[in-house]
Amino acid sequence: MGSHAVVDNGTLKVSAVMIVLFCNSGEYRMVLNRRSHMVGRHKGEIAFPGGVKDPTDPSLLFTALRETNEEMGIEPSSLKVLGSLDNVVTSTGYIITPFVGIIKYPYAYSVNRMEVEEVLEVPLLDLFRKELQRDEVHIRDGEVVKSPIYSFDGRLVYGATARILQDFAALLDKVTWEESSC
């Protein structure tokens, strides 16, 4: 779908996430979760369901579906997969392939509390609200780097998740989503 895909040189940990969308009262929303404090990495951070590809996973889509099921209890057969976005590479050595899928609302999540502390259902149009976005500026290896940050209901979304959201927003036509009823 995008144009700036990253090629893995073999040193990155291959992983996949699922951007889960649903429609409620004529408005599209996306599902994010706040990671528990029991997980190994990124404790308490807002993220998409997903994780590292197991050696037995036949594909990255399988990984995204498996992880979404393990974390959120969303059955793969309940998700209509629309496609994937460009890979995102993290400073911690991961290469993430995001997929996009739609579920029917309401969906009875079966949340794995070891991994997920809270489920957030964010209006898709919030991706376009300027007051919810800002850039974090920092210096990495002597270079000035700008990274997006989103704020949903007072919760900050940053890092790879925010970059995936920014890429996703760049692909969407705001007017189409505003006018589309689902």
Backbone as ProteinMPNN parsed JSONL, in Angstrom:
{"seq_chain_A": "MGSHAVVDNGTLKVSAVMIVLFCNSGEYRMVLNRRSHMVGRHKGEIAFPGGVKDPTDPSLLFTALRETNEEMGIEPSSLKVLGSLDNVVTSTGYIITPFVGIIKYPYAYSVNRMEVEEVLEVPLLDLFRKELQRDEVHIRDGEVVKSPIYSFDGRLVYGATARILQDFAALLDKVTWEESSC", "coords_chain_A": {"N_chain_A": [[0.821, -1.186, 0.0], [1.99, 1.239, 0.706], [4.979, 3.306, 0.087], [7.592, 3.341, 1.042], [9.045, 0.999, 1.84], [11.041, -1.063, 3.981], [13.986, -2.925, 3.716], [14.941, -5.934, 5.18], [18.006, -6.69, 6.627], [18.631, -9.042, 7.801], [19.344, -8.913, 10.454], [17.381, -7.943, 12.033], [14.576, -8.361, 14.283], [11.864, -10.054, 13.198], [8.527, -9.069, 12.971], [4.93, -8.641, 13.402], [1.928, -6.671, 13.31], [-1.578, -5.971, 13.953], [-3.832, -3.705, 12.701], [-6.795, -3.165, 13.902], [-10.0, -2.534, 12.846], [-13.354, -1.265, 13.317], [-16.878, -0.655, 12.879], [-19.055, 1.566, 14.457], [-22.079, 3.008, 15.195], [-22.088, 4.477, 12.771], [-19.487, 5.363, 12.615], [-16.068, 4.818, 12.044], [-13.757, 3.03, 14.019], [-10.626, 2.302, 15.66], [-8.764, -0.343, 17.177], [-6.712, -0.271, 19.927], [-4.273, -1.341, 22.337], [-3.319, -1.182, 25.794], [-0.336, -2.191, 26.991], [0.366, -4.667, 29.448], [1.966, -4.574, 32.711], [3.323, -6.826, 33.051], [4.518, -7.87, 30.86], [7.498, -8.525, 28.893], [8.797, -6.435, 27.434], [8.344, -2.923, 26.719], [6.456, -2.133, 28.669], [3.271, -1.081, 29.769], [2.865, 0.555, 27.568], [1.055, 1.984, 24.773], [-0.204, 0.099, 22.128], [-0.555, -1.765, 19.023], [-2.243, -4.93, 18.683], [-0.013, -7.66, 18.41], [3.173, -9.172, 17.519], [6.352, -10.937, 17.726], [7.432, -12.939, 15.006], [6.958, -16.367, 15.07], [9.096, -19.222, 14.567], [7.584, -21.279, 13.471], [5.454, -20.024, 12.262], [3.734, -19.637, 9.253], [3.604, -17.281, 7.748], [3.832, -13.645, 7.833], [1.333, -12.462, 8.044], [-0.055, -14.528, 9.252], [1.269, -14.468, 11.715], [0.433, -11.94, 12.703], [-2.335, -12.387, 12.908], [-2.392, -14.566, 14.696], [-1.182, -13.459, 17.01], [-3.002, -11.379, 17.546], [-5.221, -12.854, 18.183], [-4.219, -14.224, 20.455], [-3.71, -12.102, 22.251], [-6.035, -10.475, 22.294], [-8.21, -12.108, 21.916], [-9.505, -12.142, 19.515], [-10.847, -13.863, 16.933], [-9.229, -15.259, 14.083], [-10.928, -15.837, 11.898], [-12.876, -13.966, 12.219], [-11.89, -11.603, 11.346], [-11.719, -9.458, 8.614], [-9.285, -9.148, 6.408], [-7.722, -6.354, 5.042], [-5.316, -5.537, 3.916], [-1.8, -4.653, 3.889], [0.633, -2.442, 5.434], [3.571, -0.385, 4.868], [6.696, -1.647, 6.121], [7.962, -0.976, 9.414], [10.806, 0.059, 11.117], [12.301, -0.372, 14.264], [14.14, 1.355, 16.854], [15.015, -0.47, 18.6], [15.608, -2.77, 17.275], [13.652, -4.208, 15.802], [11.675, -5.242, 13.009], [8.686, -4.314, 11.779], [5.714, -5.444, 10.353], [2.755, -4.013, 9.523], [-0.646, -4.991, 9.417], [-4.005, -4.544, 8.198], [-7.276, -4.909, 9.346], [-10.836, -5.637, 9.53], [-13.39, -5.942, 11.961], [-16.64, -7.112, 13.002], [-18.911, -5.062, 14.838], [-20.819, -5.231, 17.845], [-17.867, -6.64, 19.364], [-16.951, -9.373, 21.303], [-14.348, -9.188, 23.134], [-11.728, -11.296, 24.316], [-9.663, -10.762, 26.49], [-6.215, -11.192, 27.109], [-5.004, -10.89, 30.125], [-2.428, -11.021, 31.088], [-0.91, -9.904, 29.134], [-2.277, -7.652, 28.143], [-3.483, -4.684, 29.451], [-5.485, -2.81, 29.09], [-8.103, -2.028, 26.793], [-8.391, 0.096, 24.063], [-10.624, 1.992, 22.153], [-10.483, 3.848, 19.492], [-11.634, 6.682, 17.705], [-11.313, 6.667, 14.205], [-11.052, 9.02, 12.776], [-9.715, 10.635, 14.541], [-7.074, 10.456, 13.923], [-6.605, 12.507, 12.193], [-6.944, 14.824, 13.564], [-5.484, 17.709, 14.416], [-4.921, 18.726, 16.935], [-4.447, 16.531, 18.449], [-2.047, 15.56, 17.736], [1.528, 15.686, 17.657], [5.006, 16.469, 17.189], [7.842, 14.81, 18.395], [11.052, 15.842, 19.085], [14.362, 14.797, 18.859], [17.853, 14.019, 19.334], [19.704, 11.72, 17.519], [22.475, 9.809, 17.062], [23.887, 12.12, 16.353], [22.153, 13.356, 14.608], [19.234, 15.306, 13.994], [16.131, 14.133, 14.823], [12.736, 13.734, 14.033], [9.844, 12.544, 15.546], [6.569, 11.204, 15.45], [3.882, 11.828, 17.79], [0.896, 10.806, 19.291], [-2.074, 11.716, 21.048], [-4.542, 10.15, 22.722], [-7.435, 10.353, 24.459], [-5.953, 11.384, 26.612], [-3.859, 9.606, 26.778], [-0.618, 8.812, 25.775], [0.69, 7.988, 22.611], [3.431, 6.69, 21.086], [6.631, 6.188, 19.429], [7.098, 3.204, 17.463], [4.406, 2.5, 17.122], [3.099, 4.991, 16.87], [4.342, 5.879, 14.523], [3.374, 4.001, 12.707], [0.652, 4.639, 12.835], [0.79, 7.222, 11.731], [1.685, 6.617, 9.119], [-0.534, 5.118, 8.285], [-2.575, 7.054, 8.392], [-1.646, 8.695, 6.35], [-2.28, 7.221, 4.138], [-4.993, 7.207, 4.063], [-7.927, 8.763, 2.849], [-9.125, 11.559, 4.108], [-11.598, 12.913, 3.725], [-13.182, 10.989, 2.463], [-13.429, 9.103, 4.531], [-14.724, 10.641, 6.437], [-17.148, 11.073, 5.236], [-18.1, 8.563, 4.77], [-20.453, 6.211, 5.663], [-20.875, 3.502, 7.799]], "CA_chain_A": [[0.0, 0.0, 0.0], [2.833, 2.43, 0.805], [6.059, 3.422, -0.882], [8.938, 3.409, 1.602], [9.288, -0.26, 2.539], [12.406, -1.281, 4.448], [14.482, -4.283, 3.478], [15.595, -6.483, 6.362], [19.329, -7.239, 6.306], [18.82, -10.299, 8.52], [19.679, -8.716, 11.865], [16.209, -7.434, 12.745], [13.58, -9.328, 14.751], [10.707, -9.916, 12.32], [7.28, -9.085, 13.727], [3.755, -8.135, 12.692], [0.828, -6.174, 14.133], [-2.857, -5.845, 13.259], [-4.666, -2.53, 12.935], [-8.157, -3.692, 13.897], [-11.021, -1.494, 12.687], [-14.753, -1.677, 13.35], [-17.799, 0.461, 12.715], [-20.066, 1.698, 15.497], [-22.897, 4.222, 15.049], [-21.688, 5.21, 11.579], [-18.121, 5.883, 12.752], [-15.012, 3.812, 12.12], [-12.845, 3.117, 15.159], [-9.537, 1.325, 15.644], [-8.507, -0.946, 18.48], [-5.348, -0.255, 20.462], [-4.278, -1.84, 23.707], [-2.229, -0.769, 26.671], [0.358, -3.4, 27.417], [0.411, -4.85, 30.899], [3.288, -4.399, 33.315], [3.889, -8.165, 33.201], [5.209, -8.251, 29.626], [8.943, -8.318, 28.964], [9.219, -5.154, 26.867], [7.346, -1.878, 26.433], [5.427, -2.195, 29.712], [2.363, 0.055, 29.898], [2.773, 1.359, 26.342], [-0.083, 1.778, 23.878], [0.294, -0.618, 20.951], [-1.474, -2.634, 18.304], [-1.96, -6.331, 18.965], [0.986, -8.221, 17.504], [4.388, -9.644, 18.16], [7.443, -11.519, 16.943], [7.11, -14.122, 14.193], [7.484, -17.65, 15.524], [9.673, -20.001, 13.456], [6.56, -22.145, 12.865], [4.444, -19.219, 11.56], [3.968, -19.706, 7.803], [3.656, -15.951, 7.131], [3.663, -12.53, 8.769], [-0.1, -12.305, 8.282], [-0.372, -15.546, 10.256], [1.781, -13.945, 12.983], [-0.461, -10.86, 13.153], [-3.61, -13.0, 13.294], [-2.143, -15.389, 15.89], [-0.955, -12.566, 18.145], [-4.254, -10.674, 17.815], [-6.048, -13.839, 18.876], [-3.644, -14.495, 21.778], [-3.805, -10.928, 23.118], [-7.362, -9.849, 22.359], [-9.256, -13.093, 21.748], [-10.188, -11.939, 18.234], [-10.642, -15.036, 16.076], [-8.816, -14.913, 12.711], [-12.062, -15.918, 10.974], [-13.719, -12.784, 12.44], [-11.22, -10.443, 10.76], [-11.601, -9.335, 7.157], [-8.003, -8.472, 6.219], [-7.766, -5.447, 3.898], [-3.995, -5.397, 3.302], [-0.691, -4.348, 4.799], [1.324, -1.167, 5.264], [5.028, -0.52, 4.803], [7.405, -2.044, 7.335], [8.524, 0.05, 10.292], [11.95, -0.459, 11.868], [12.428, 0.293, 15.558], [15.505, 1.56, 17.339], [15.346, -1.635, 19.432], [15.984, -3.901, 16.435], [12.512, -4.949, 15.249], [11.054, -4.795, 11.768], [7.272, -4.602, 12.001], [4.801, -5.341, 9.221], [1.385, -3.802, 9.983], [-1.776, -5.405, 8.592], [-5.246, -3.853, 8.53], [-8.434, -5.785, 9.254], [-12.089, -5.131, 10.073], [-14.26, -6.869, 12.673], [-18.0, -6.623, 13.206], [-19.158, -4.524, 16.172], [-19.834, -5.325, 18.927], [-17.066, -7.869, 19.426], [-16.671, -9.744, 22.7], [-12.925, -9.488, 23.292], [-11.314, -12.163, 25.414], [-8.349, -10.149, 26.657], [-5.196, -11.877, 27.903], [-4.594, -9.871, 31.097], [-0.974, -11.08, 31.266], [-0.299, -9.075, 28.093], [-3.044, -6.439, 27.85], [-4.098, -4.089, 30.63], [-6.651, -2.008, 28.743], [-8.44, -1.94, 25.373], [-8.816, 1.443, 23.658], [-11.325, 2.038, 20.871], [-10.221, 5.236, 19.119], [-12.202, 7.084, 16.416], [-10.32, 6.733, 13.142], [-10.85, 10.412, 12.369], [-8.776, 11.284, 15.464], [-5.756, 10.488, 13.27], [-6.493, 13.75, 11.428], [-7.155, 15.981, 14.444], [-4.159, 18.301, 14.669], [-4.686, 18.956, 18.369], [-4.067, 15.256, 19.067], [-0.755, 15.158, 17.191], [2.684, 16.576, 17.748], [6.265, 15.795, 16.892], [8.898, 14.796, 19.402], [12.328, 16.066, 18.419], [15.509, 14.388, 19.66], [19.068, 13.82, 18.545], [20.167, 10.342, 17.485], [23.708, 9.706, 16.267], [24.247, 13.442, 15.848], [21.133, 13.848, 13.676], [17.956, 15.702, 14.574], [15.09, 13.205, 14.376], [11.374, 14.057, 14.461], [8.995, 11.363, 15.664], [5.198, 11.599, 15.782], [3.229, 11.409, 19.027], [-0.547, 11.033, 19.317], [-2.684, 11.671, 22.37], [-5.935, 9.71, 22.672], [-7.985, 10.323, 25.816], [-4.897, 11.663, 27.574], [-2.827, 8.566, 26.74], [0.33, 9.096, 24.701], [1.103, 6.919, 21.704], [4.692, 7.138, 20.499], [7.461, 5.111, 18.896], [6.686, 2.511, 16.241], [2.945, 2.56, 16.988], [2.761, 6.314, 16.335], [4.786, 5.95, 13.119], [2.411, 3.206, 11.937], [-0.557, 5.464, 12.743], [1.07, 8.303, 10.782], [1.679, 6.001, 7.785], [-1.909, 4.737, 7.996], [-3.298, 8.295, 8.106], [-1.194, 9.203, 5.054], [-2.929, 6.43, 3.093], [-6.434, 7.404, 4.096], [-8.501, 10.009, 2.357], [-9.918, 12.039, 5.239], [-12.956, 13.254, 3.316], [-13.888, 9.731, 2.22], [-13.756, 8.482, 5.82], [-15.703, 11.502, 7.118], [-18.452, 10.965, 4.573], [-18.537, 7.184, 4.635], [-21.158, 5.626, 6.805], [-20.594, 2.065, 7.759]], "C_chain_A": [[0.866, 1.252, 0.0], [4.013, 2.374, -0.134], [7.459, 3.422, -0.279], [9.253, 2.162, 2.447], [10.772, -0.397, 2.867], [12.789, -2.725, 4.179], [15.249, -4.727, 4.711], [16.924, -7.101, 5.955], [19.643, -8.513, 7.1], [19.123, -10.141, 9.997], [18.477, -8.274, 12.69], [15.275, -8.576, 13.166], [12.295, -9.064, 13.963], [9.427, -10.048, 13.139], [6.145, -8.482, 12.899], [2.707, -7.684, 13.701], [-0.425, -6.081, 13.278], [-3.53, -4.547, 13.684], [-6.099, -3.022, 12.781], [-9.134, -2.512, 13.854], [-12.398, -2.105, 12.891], [-15.61, -0.436, 13.181], [-18.845, 0.419, 13.81], [-20.767, 3.03, 15.309], [-22.417, 5.098, 13.893], [-20.278, 5.75, 11.601], [-17.127, 4.718, 12.835], [-14.126, 4.094, 13.332], [-11.75, 2.077, 14.985], [-9.251, 0.879, 17.072], [-7.012, -0.858, 18.789], [-5.407, -0.903, 21.838], [-3.119, -1.242, 24.488], [-1.64, -2.03, 27.242], [0.413, -3.469, 28.94], [1.82, -4.579, 31.413], [3.961, -5.746, 33.559], [4.658, -8.611, 31.959], [6.693, -7.894, 29.735], [9.391, -6.945, 28.51], [8.035, -4.214, 26.723], [6.163, -1.926, 27.403], [4.589, -0.915, 29.731], [2.201, 0.905, 28.656], [1.511, 1.014, 25.56], [0.452, 1.163, 22.591], [-0.871, -1.283, 20.213], [-1.233, -4.062, 18.775], [-0.97, -6.863, 17.94], [2.198, -8.682, 18.261], [5.356, -10.262, 17.176], [6.963, -12.776, 16.223], [7.77, -15.355, 14.792], [8.073, -18.395, 14.334], [8.644, -20.888, 12.754], [5.459, -21.366, 12.144], [4.717, -19.253, 10.062], [4.095, -18.351, 7.116], [3.535, -14.885, 8.214], [2.191, -12.241, 9.031], [-0.549, -13.308, 9.344], [0.068, -15.06, 11.639], [0.836, -12.888, 13.542], [-1.789, -11.432, 13.638], [-3.462, -13.807, 14.582], [-2.007, -14.504, 17.124], [-2.222, -11.797, 18.532], [-5.219, -11.59, 18.559], [-5.544, -14.085, 20.295], [-3.859, -13.329, 22.739], [-5.234, -10.465, 23.356], [-8.516, -10.85, 22.282], [-10.05, -12.905, 20.469], [-9.83, -13.105, 17.315], [-10.227, -14.595, 14.672], [-9.973, -14.92, 11.715], [-13.005, -14.72, 11.121], [-13.149, -11.534, 11.78], [-11.241, -10.523, 9.239], [-10.343, -8.507, 6.916], [-8.048, -7.659, 4.927], [-6.42, -5.33, 3.191], [-2.948, -5.101, 4.356], [-0.118, -2.981, 4.477], [2.819, -1.44, 5.125], [5.587, -0.94, 6.154], [7.881, -0.821, 8.101], [9.65, -0.607, 11.074], [12.078, 0.332, 13.154], [13.896, 0.442, 15.936], [15.964, 0.384, 18.206], [15.556, -2.909, 18.611], [14.856, -4.76, 15.902], [12.149, -4.375, 13.891], [9.609, -5.274, 11.821], [6.498, -4.432, 10.705], [3.389, -5.17, 9.767], [0.369, -4.297, 8.944], [-3.006, -4.653, 9.076], [-6.399, -4.828, 8.334], [-9.645, -5.165, 9.917], [-12.826, -6.267, 10.778], [-15.652, -6.266, 12.755], [-18.142, -6.151, 14.653], [-20.567, -4.917, 16.59], [-19.085, -6.652, 18.873], [-16.737, -8.148, 20.889], [-15.202, -10.159, 22.806], [-12.741, -10.478, 24.443], [-9.853, -11.809, 25.68], [-7.449, -10.997, 27.558], [-4.602, -10.841, 28.856], [-3.103, -9.933, 31.432], [-0.281, -10.132, 30.296], [-0.968, -7.716, 27.933], [-3.742, -5.945, 29.107], [-5.405, -3.383, 30.308], [-6.833, -2.011, 27.23], [-8.943, -0.525, 25.095], [-9.477, 1.347, 22.29], [-11.356, 3.505, 20.437], [-10.883, 5.569, 17.779], [-11.099, 7.251, 15.364], [-10.031, 8.177, 12.736], [-9.958, 11.182, 13.331], [-7.362, 11.328, 14.885], [-5.517, 11.814, 12.557], [-6.658, 14.99, 12.291], [-5.805, 16.519, 14.899], [-3.875, 18.482, 16.158], [-4.28, 17.669, 19.093], [-2.689, 14.781, 18.607], [0.322, 16.182, 17.517], [3.917, 15.762, 17.379], [7.187, 15.904, 18.091], [10.209, 14.935, 18.643], [13.452, 15.636, 19.362], [16.706, 14.173, 18.737], [19.509, 12.372, 18.677], [21.36, 10.268, 16.541], [24.066, 11.035, 15.607], [23.25, 14.047, 14.879], [19.883, 14.244, 14.444], [16.867, 14.816, 13.958], [13.746, 13.664, 14.927], [10.56, 12.774, 14.455], [7.592, 11.808, 16.057], [4.776, 11.072, 17.149], [1.75, 11.739, 18.869], [-1.011, 10.972, 20.76], [-4.152, 11.315, 22.2], [-6.427, 9.586, 24.107], [-6.902, 10.494, 26.873], [-3.797, 10.613, 27.632], [-1.921, 8.831, 25.549], [0.686, 7.838, 23.921], [2.337, 7.425, 20.976], [5.433, 5.935, 19.911], [6.89, 4.509, 17.629], [5.176, 2.586, 16.038], [2.519, 3.904, 16.395], [3.196, 6.449, 14.878], [3.849, 5.138, 12.219], [1.11, 3.989, 11.766], [-0.38, 6.583, 11.72], [1.065, 7.772, 9.339], [0.255, 5.664, 7.355], [-2.723, 5.976, 7.625], [-2.932, 8.845, 6.73], [-1.861, 8.454, 3.897], [-4.426, 6.701, 2.986], [-6.814, 8.748, 3.496], [-9.48, 10.488, 3.422], [-11.379, 12.288, 4.848], [-13.779, 11.993, 3.099], [-14.327, 9.105, 3.533], [-14.77, 9.319, 6.584], [-17.099, 11.277, 6.543], [-18.966, 9.537, 4.511], [-19.286, 6.763, 5.901], [-20.975, 4.126, 6.684], [-21.709, 1.308, 8.449]], "O_chain_A": [[0.511, 2.238, -0.646], [4.074, 1.534, -1.031], [8.436, 3.495, -1.025], [9.666, 2.262, 3.602], [11.637, 0.084, 2.135], [11.992, -3.638, 4.396], [16.098, -3.999, 5.226], [16.976, -7.933, 5.05], [20.772, -9.003, 7.079], [19.158, -11.132, 10.726], [18.551, -8.237, 13.919], [15.193, -9.61, 12.503], [11.713, -7.983, 14.052], [9.256, -11.002, 13.899], [6.371, -7.894, 11.841], [2.604, -8.232, 14.799], [-0.36, -6.108, 12.049], [-3.77, -4.317, 14.87], [-6.563, -3.266, 11.667], [-9.1, -1.622, 14.703], [-12.599, -3.299, 12.671], [-15.131, 0.689, 13.319], [-19.45, -0.621, 14.068], [-20.114, 4.074, 15.269], [-22.348, 6.32, 14.023], [-19.894, 6.513, 10.715], [-17.322, 3.766, 13.592], [-13.794, 5.242, 13.627], [-11.918, 1.097, 14.259], [-9.465, 1.617, 18.034], [-6.171, -1.311, 18.014], [-6.479, -0.999, 22.435], [-2.092, -0.855, 23.93], [-2.322, -2.831, 27.882], [0.497, -2.447, 29.621], [2.75, -4.38, 30.63], [5.02, -5.82, 34.183], [5.37, -9.615, 31.996], [7.088, -7.07, 30.56], [10.271, -6.346, 29.128], [6.885, -4.642, 26.618], [5.011, -1.776, 26.997], [5.127, 0.192, 29.71], [1.464, 1.891, 28.684], [0.971, -0.087, 25.667], [1.438, 1.64, 22.03], [-1.996, -1.35, 20.707], [-0.132, -4.381, 19.223], [-1.07, -6.559, 16.751], [2.255, -8.598, 19.488], [5.207, -10.132, 15.961], [6.191, -13.568, 16.766], [8.983, -15.388, 14.997], [7.607, -18.223, 13.208], [8.806, -21.214, 11.578], [4.614, -21.971, 11.483], [5.826, -18.929, 9.637], [4.637, -18.272, 6.014], [3.185, -15.177, 9.358], [1.835, -11.818, 10.131], [-1.333, -12.97, 10.231], [-0.663, -15.217, 12.617], [0.477, -12.932, 14.719], [-2.31, -11.004, 14.668], [-4.32, -13.734, 15.461], [-2.631, -14.758, 18.155], [-2.482, -11.588, 19.717], [-5.944, -11.152, 19.452], [-6.337, -14.147, 21.235], [-4.158, -13.543, 23.914], [-5.604, -10.107, 24.475], [-9.665, -10.496, 22.547], [-11.149, -13.444, 20.339], [-8.667, -13.306, 16.967], [-10.808, -13.658, 14.125], [-10.002, -14.106, 10.793], [-13.841, -14.481, 10.25], [-13.838, -10.52, 11.666], [-10.834, -11.525, 8.651], [-10.327, -7.306, 7.184], [-8.366, -8.184, 3.86], [-6.378, -5.054, 1.992], [-3.177, -5.275, 5.553], [-0.347, -2.43, 3.4], [3.27, -2.579, 5.248], [5.019, -0.625, 7.199], [8.165, 0.227, 7.521], [9.481, -1.694, 11.627], [11.977, 1.559, 13.148], [14.768, -0.25, 15.41], [17.149, 0.255, 18.512], [15.669, -3.999, 19.171], [15.073, -5.928, 15.578], [12.296, -3.177, 13.649], [9.338, -6.472, 11.899], [6.609, -3.404, 10.037], [2.866, -6.081, 10.409], [0.515, -4.047, 7.747], [-3.054, -4.182, 10.213], [-6.498, -5.489, 7.3], [-9.516, -4.279, 10.762], [-12.889, -7.391, 10.282], [-15.825, -5.058, 12.598], [-17.579, -6.745, 15.573], [-21.454, -4.934, 15.737], [-19.61, -7.658, 18.395], [-16.298, -7.258, 21.617], [-14.855, -11.321, 22.596], [-13.505, -10.485, 25.408], [-8.936, -12.456, 25.175], [-7.865, -11.457, 28.621], [-3.792, -10.01, 28.446], [-2.568, -8.985, 32.006], [0.797, -9.615, 30.587], [-0.299, -6.731, 27.621], [-4.493, -6.681, 29.747], [-6.322, -3.35, 31.129], [-5.861, -1.999, 26.475], [-9.811, -0.014, 25.803], [-8.955, 0.702, 21.381], [-12.148, 4.299, 20.945], [-10.716, 4.825, 16.813], [-10.082, 7.898, 15.614], [-8.899, 8.515, 12.392], [-9.485, 12.267, 12.993], [-6.543, 12.145, 15.308], [-4.371, 12.207, 12.337], [-6.522, 16.106, 11.789], [-5.083, 15.876, 15.662], [-2.725, 18.401, 16.591], [-3.817, 17.722, 20.233], [-2.217, 13.727, 19.034], [0.057, 17.378, 17.637], [3.871, 14.537, 17.274], [7.295, 16.957, 18.718], [10.445, 14.224, 17.667], [13.493, 16.053, 20.519], [16.57, 14.149, 17.514], [19.67, 11.854, 19.782], [21.26, 10.622, 15.366], [24.492, 11.073, 14.453], [23.475, 15.147, 14.374], [19.515, 13.597, 15.425], [16.708, 14.758, 12.739], [13.614, 13.948, 16.118], [10.58, 12.014, 13.487], [7.435, 12.69, 16.902], [5.238, 10.026, 17.605], [1.391, 12.809, 18.379], [-0.427, 10.273, 21.588], [-4.919, 12.076, 21.61], [-5.889, 8.796, 24.883], [-6.928, 9.829, 27.908], [-2.889, 10.72, 28.457], [-2.402, 9.049, 24.437], [0.945, 6.778, 24.49], [2.296, 8.468, 20.324], [4.922, 4.815, 19.901], [6.276, 5.204, 16.819], [4.711, 2.722, 14.906], [1.666, 3.944, 15.508], [2.492, 7.068, 14.08], [3.566, 5.545, 11.092], [0.53, 4.004, 10.68], [-1.287, 6.862, 10.935], [0.504, 8.407, 8.445], [-0.123, 5.894, 6.206], [-3.477, 5.952, 6.652], [-3.782, 9.389, 6.025], [-1.992, 8.996, 2.8], [-5.043, 6.455, 1.949], [-6.093, 9.736, 3.634], [-10.539, 9.891, 3.614], [-12.29, 11.903, 5.581], [-14.94, 11.93, 3.503], [-15.457, 8.631, 3.65], [-15.597, 8.768, 7.311], [-18.095, 11.29, 7.266], [-20.144, 9.316, 4.231], [-18.817, 6.937, 7.026], [-20.929, 3.572, 5.586], [-21.666, 0.08, 8.525]]}, "name": "protein", "num_of_chains": 1, "seq": "MGSHAVVDNGTLKVSAVMIVLFCNSGEYRMVLNRRSHMVGRHKGEIAFPGGVKDPTDPSLLFTALRETNEEMGIEPSSLKVLGSLDNVVTSTGYIITPFVGIIKYPYAYSVNRMEVEEVLEVPLLDLFRKELQRDEVHIRDGEVVKSPIYSFDGRLVYGATARILQDFAALLDKVTWEESSC"}
